[in-house]
CSV table of C-alpha atoms in Angstrom, one decimal:
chain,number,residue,atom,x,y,z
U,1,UNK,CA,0.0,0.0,0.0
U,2,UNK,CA,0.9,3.6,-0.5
U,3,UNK,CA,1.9,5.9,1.6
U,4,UNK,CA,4.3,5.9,5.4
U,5,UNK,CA,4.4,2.7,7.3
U,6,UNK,CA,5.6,2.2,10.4
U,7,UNK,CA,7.2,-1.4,12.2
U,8,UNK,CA,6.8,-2.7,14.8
U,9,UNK,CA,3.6,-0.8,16.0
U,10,UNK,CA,4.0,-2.2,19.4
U,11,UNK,CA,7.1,-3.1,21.5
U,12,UNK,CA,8.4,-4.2,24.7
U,13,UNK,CA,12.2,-4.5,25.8
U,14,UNK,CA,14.6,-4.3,28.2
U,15,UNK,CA,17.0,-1.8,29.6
U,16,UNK,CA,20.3,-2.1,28.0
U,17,UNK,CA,18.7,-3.9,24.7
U,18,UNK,CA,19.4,-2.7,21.4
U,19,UNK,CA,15.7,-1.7,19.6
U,20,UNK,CA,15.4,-0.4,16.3
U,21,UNK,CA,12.2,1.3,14.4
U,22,UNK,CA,11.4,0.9,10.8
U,23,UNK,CA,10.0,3.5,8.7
U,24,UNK,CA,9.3,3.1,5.4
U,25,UNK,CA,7.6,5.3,2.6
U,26,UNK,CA,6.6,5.3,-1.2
U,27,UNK,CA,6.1,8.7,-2.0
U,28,UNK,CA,9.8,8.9,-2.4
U,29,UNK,CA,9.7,11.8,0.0
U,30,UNK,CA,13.5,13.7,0.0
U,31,UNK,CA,12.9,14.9,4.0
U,32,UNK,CA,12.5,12.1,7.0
U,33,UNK,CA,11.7,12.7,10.5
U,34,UNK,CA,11.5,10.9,13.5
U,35,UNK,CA,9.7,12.4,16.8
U,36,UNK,CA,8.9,10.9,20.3
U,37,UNK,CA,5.4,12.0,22.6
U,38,UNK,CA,5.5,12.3,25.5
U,39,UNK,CA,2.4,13.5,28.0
U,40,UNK,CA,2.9,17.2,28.6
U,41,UNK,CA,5.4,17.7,25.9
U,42,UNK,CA,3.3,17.2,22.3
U,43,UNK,CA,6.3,16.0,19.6
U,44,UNK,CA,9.3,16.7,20.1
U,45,UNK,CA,12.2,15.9,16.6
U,46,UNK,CA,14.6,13.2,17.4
U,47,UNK,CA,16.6,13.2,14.4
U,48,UNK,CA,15.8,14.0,10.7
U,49,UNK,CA,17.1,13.6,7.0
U,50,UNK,CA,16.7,15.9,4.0
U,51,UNK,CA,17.9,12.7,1.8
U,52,UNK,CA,19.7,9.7,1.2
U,53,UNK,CA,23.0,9.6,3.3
U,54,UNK,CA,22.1,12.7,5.0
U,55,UNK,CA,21.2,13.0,8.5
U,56,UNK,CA,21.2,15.3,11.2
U,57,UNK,CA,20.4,15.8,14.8
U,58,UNK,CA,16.7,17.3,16.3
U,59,UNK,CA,16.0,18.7,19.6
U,60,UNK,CA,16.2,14.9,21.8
U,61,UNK,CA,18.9,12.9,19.5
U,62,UNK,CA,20.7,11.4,22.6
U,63,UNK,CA,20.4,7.8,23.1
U,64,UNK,CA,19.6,7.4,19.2
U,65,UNK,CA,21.2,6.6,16.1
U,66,UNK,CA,19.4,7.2,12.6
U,67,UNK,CA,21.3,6.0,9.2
U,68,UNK,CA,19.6,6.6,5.6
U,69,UNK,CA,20.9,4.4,3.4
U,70,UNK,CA,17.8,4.5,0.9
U,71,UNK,CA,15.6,7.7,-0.1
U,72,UNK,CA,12.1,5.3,1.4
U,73,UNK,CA,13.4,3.8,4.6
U,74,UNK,CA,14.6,5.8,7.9
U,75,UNK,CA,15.2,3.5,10.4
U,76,UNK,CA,16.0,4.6,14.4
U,77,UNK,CA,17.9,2.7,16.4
U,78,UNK,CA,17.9,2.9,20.6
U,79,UNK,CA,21.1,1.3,21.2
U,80,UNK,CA,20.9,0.7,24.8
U,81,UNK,CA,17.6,1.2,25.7
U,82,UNK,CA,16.2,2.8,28.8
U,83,UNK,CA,13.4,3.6,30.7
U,84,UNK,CA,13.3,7.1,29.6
U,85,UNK,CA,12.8,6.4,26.2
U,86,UNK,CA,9.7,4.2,27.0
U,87,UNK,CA,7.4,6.5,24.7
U,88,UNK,CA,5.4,6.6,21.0
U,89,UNK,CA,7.1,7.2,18.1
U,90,UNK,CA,6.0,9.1,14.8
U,91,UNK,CA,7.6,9.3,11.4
U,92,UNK,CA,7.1,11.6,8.9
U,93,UNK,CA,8.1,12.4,5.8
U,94,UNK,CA,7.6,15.3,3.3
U,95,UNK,CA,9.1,16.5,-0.1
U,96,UNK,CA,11.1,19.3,-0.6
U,97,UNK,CA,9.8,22.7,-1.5
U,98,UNK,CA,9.8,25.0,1.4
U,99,UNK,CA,6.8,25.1,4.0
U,100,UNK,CA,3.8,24.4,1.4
U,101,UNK,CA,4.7,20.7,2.1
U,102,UNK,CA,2.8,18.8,4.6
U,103,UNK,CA,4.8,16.4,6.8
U,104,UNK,CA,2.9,12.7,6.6
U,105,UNK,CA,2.8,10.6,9.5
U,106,UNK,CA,2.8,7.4,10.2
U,107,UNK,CA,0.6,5.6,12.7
U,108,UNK,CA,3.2,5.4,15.5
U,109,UNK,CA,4.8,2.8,17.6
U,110,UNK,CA,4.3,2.3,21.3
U,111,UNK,CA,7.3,1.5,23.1
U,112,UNK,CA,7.9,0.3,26.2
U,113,UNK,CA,11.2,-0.3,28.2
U,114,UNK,CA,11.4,-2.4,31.3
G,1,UNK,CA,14.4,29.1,19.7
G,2,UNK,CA,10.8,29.2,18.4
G,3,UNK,CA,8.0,27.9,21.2
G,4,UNK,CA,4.6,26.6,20.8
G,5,UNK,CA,2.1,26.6,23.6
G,6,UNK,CA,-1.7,25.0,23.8
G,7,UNK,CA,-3.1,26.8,27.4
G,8,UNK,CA,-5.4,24.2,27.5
G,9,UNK,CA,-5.2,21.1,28.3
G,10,UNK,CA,-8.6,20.0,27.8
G,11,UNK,CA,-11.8,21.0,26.4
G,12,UNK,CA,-15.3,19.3,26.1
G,13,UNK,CA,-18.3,20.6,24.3
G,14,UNK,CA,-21.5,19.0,23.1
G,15,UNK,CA,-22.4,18.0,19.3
G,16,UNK,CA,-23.1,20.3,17.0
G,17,UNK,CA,-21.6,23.3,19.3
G,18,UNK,CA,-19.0,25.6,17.9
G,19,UNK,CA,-15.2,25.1,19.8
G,20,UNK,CA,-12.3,27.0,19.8
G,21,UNK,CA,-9.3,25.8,20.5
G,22,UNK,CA,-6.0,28.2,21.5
G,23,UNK,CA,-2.4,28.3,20.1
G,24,UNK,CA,0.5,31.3,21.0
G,25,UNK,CA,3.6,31.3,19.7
G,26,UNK,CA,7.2,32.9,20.0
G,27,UNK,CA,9.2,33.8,17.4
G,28,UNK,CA,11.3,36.3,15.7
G,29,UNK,CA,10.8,35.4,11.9
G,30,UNK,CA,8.4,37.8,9.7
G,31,UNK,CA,7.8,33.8,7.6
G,32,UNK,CA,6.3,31.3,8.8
G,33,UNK,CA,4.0,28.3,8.6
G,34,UNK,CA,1.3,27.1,11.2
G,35,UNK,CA,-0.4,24.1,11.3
G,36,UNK,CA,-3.2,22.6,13.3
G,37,UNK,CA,-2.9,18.4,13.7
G,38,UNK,CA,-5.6,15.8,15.1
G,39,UNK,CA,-4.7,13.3,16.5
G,40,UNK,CA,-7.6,10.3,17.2
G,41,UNK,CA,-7.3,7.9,19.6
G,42,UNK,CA,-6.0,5.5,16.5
G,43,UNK,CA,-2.9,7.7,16.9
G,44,UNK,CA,-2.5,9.0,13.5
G,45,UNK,CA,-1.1,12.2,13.3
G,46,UNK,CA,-3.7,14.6,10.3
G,47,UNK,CA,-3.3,17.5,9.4
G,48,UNK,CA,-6.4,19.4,10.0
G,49,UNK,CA,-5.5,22.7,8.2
G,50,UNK,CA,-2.7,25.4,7.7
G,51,UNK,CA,-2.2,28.9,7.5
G,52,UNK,CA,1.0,31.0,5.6
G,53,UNK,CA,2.0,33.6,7.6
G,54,UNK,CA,2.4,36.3,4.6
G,55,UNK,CA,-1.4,35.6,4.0
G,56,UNK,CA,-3.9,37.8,5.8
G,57,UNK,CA,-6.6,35.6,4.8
G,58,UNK,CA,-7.7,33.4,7.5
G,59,UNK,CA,-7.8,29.8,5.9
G,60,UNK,CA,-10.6,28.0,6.1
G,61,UNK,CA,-11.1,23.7,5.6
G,62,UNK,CA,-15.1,22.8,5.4
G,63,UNK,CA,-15.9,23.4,9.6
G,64,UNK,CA,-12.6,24.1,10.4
G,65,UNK,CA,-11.4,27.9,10.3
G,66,UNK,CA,-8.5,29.6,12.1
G,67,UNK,CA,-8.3,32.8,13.5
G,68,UNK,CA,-4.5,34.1,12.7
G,69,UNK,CA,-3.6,37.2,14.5
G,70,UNK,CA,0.3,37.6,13.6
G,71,UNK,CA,0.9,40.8,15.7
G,72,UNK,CA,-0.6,39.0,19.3
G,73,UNK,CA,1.0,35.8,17.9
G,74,UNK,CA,-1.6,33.7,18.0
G,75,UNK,CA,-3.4,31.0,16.2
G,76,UNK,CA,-6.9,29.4,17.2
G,77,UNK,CA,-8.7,26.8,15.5
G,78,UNK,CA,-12.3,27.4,15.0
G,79,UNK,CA,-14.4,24.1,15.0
G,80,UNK,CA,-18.1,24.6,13.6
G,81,UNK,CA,-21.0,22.1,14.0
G,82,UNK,CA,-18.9,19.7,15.9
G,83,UNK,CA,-19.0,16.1,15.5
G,84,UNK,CA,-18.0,12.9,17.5
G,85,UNK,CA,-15.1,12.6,15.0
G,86,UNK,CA,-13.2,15.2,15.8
G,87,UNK,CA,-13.5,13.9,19.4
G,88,UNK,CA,-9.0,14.0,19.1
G,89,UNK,CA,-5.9,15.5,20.6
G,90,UNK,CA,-5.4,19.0,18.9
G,91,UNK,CA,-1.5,19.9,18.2
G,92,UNK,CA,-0.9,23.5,16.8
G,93,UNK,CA,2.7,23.1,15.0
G,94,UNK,CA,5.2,25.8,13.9
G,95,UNK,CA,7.5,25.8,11.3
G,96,UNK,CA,10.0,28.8,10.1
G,97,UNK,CA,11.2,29.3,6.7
G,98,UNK,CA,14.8,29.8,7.7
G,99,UNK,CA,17.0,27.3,6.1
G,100,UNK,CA,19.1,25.5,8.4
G,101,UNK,CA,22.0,23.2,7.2
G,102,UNK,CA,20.2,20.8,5.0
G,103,UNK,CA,16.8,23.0,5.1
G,104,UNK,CA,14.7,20.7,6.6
G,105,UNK,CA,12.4,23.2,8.2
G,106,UNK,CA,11.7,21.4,11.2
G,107,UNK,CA,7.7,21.5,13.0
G,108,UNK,CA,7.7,22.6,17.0
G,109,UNK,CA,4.4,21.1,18.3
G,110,UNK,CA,2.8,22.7,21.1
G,111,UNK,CA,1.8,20.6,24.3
G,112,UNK,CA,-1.6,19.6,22.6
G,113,UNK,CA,-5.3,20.0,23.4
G,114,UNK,CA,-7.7,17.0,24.4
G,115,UNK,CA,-11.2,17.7,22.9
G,116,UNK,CA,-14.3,15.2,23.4
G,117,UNK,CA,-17.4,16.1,21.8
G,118,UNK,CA,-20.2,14.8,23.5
G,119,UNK,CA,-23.4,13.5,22.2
């Protein structure tokens, strides 16, 4: 199906275990985002790419690791993972050409760390 | 750094009642982009509607409206002739046209609103 898919919509782990987040589109969007929510603090950017190869950090990037080896897929890895990161997690993509384009989301995964 | 903020937390109103929900912003950029996203309790994120800040015209999606007053720096969504579907969290979202290093013009989301529409 078209459009921004997210995996593994639910998830539990451990501290300490590595946990990574697929996101995959087919819009060929150029620009990727990933944000957590959190109660009391709406979205908040985690990391985000403007292409293939190209990466960069948003306002919470610590305890994550992004890589964008293909223009559709963006996924985020917690490497160690810990309680605090226990949250829902959005992706989004958009195309280039300024503010006029919407950022899509995905449906989210829940993710809890024990 | 640009802030959004959502005063309230929650609001609840009946069907069919006109709601307005409330969105202030900070920031030192003349161009800009706001958005208002629902969120349902299936967790999608959708945009609802979105307004240029060059434009003076309020815009304006079927029962959804926004009053934009750039001066006060503020942005409320008007909801007419609510419905039990838009029963939703409510993010107002910021974004400035500034290019940063790749130009990703990133979205600030404000703390969000819970609406319920009751029948």
């Amino acid at each position: 199906d078209a459009g921004i898919t997210q995996s593994p919509r639910y998830k539990i782990t451990e501290t300490g275990r590595q946990v990574t987040l697929m996101c995959h589109q087919t819009w060929s969007h150029s620009y990727m985002f990933w944000y957590r929510q959190d109660l009391g603090h709406g979205l908040r950017l985690i990391y985000y790419s403007a292409a293939a190869d190209i990466t960069d950090k948003g306002e919470v990037p610590d305890g994550y690791v992004v890589s964008r080896s293909k223009t559709e897929n963006f996924p985020l890895t917690l490497e160690s993972a810990t309680r605090s990161q226990t949250s829902v997690y959005f992706c989004a993509s958009k195309r280039a050409g300024g503010g006029r384009e919407t950022q899509y989301f995905g449906p989210g995964t829940r993710l809890l760390v024990l | 750094a640009q802030t959004v903020t959502q005063s309230q937390p929650e609001m609840s109103v009946q069907e069919a009642e006109t709601v307005t929900l409330s969105c202030t912003y900070d920031t030192s950029e003349n161009n800009y982009y706001l958005f208002w996203y629902k969120q349902p309790p299936s967790r999608q994120m959708i945009l609802v509607i979105r307004q240029e800040a060059y434009k003076q015209q309020n815009a304006t999606e079927n029962r959804f409206s926004v009053n934009f007053q750039k001066a006060a720096k503020s942005f409320s969504l008007k909801i007419s002739d609510s419905q039990l579907g838009d029963t939703a969290m409510y993010f107002c979202a910021f974004m400035d046209l500034v290019f940063i290093i790749q130009g990703a013009q990133k979205l600030v989301f404000g703390q969000g609103t819970r609406l319920t529409i009751n029948p």
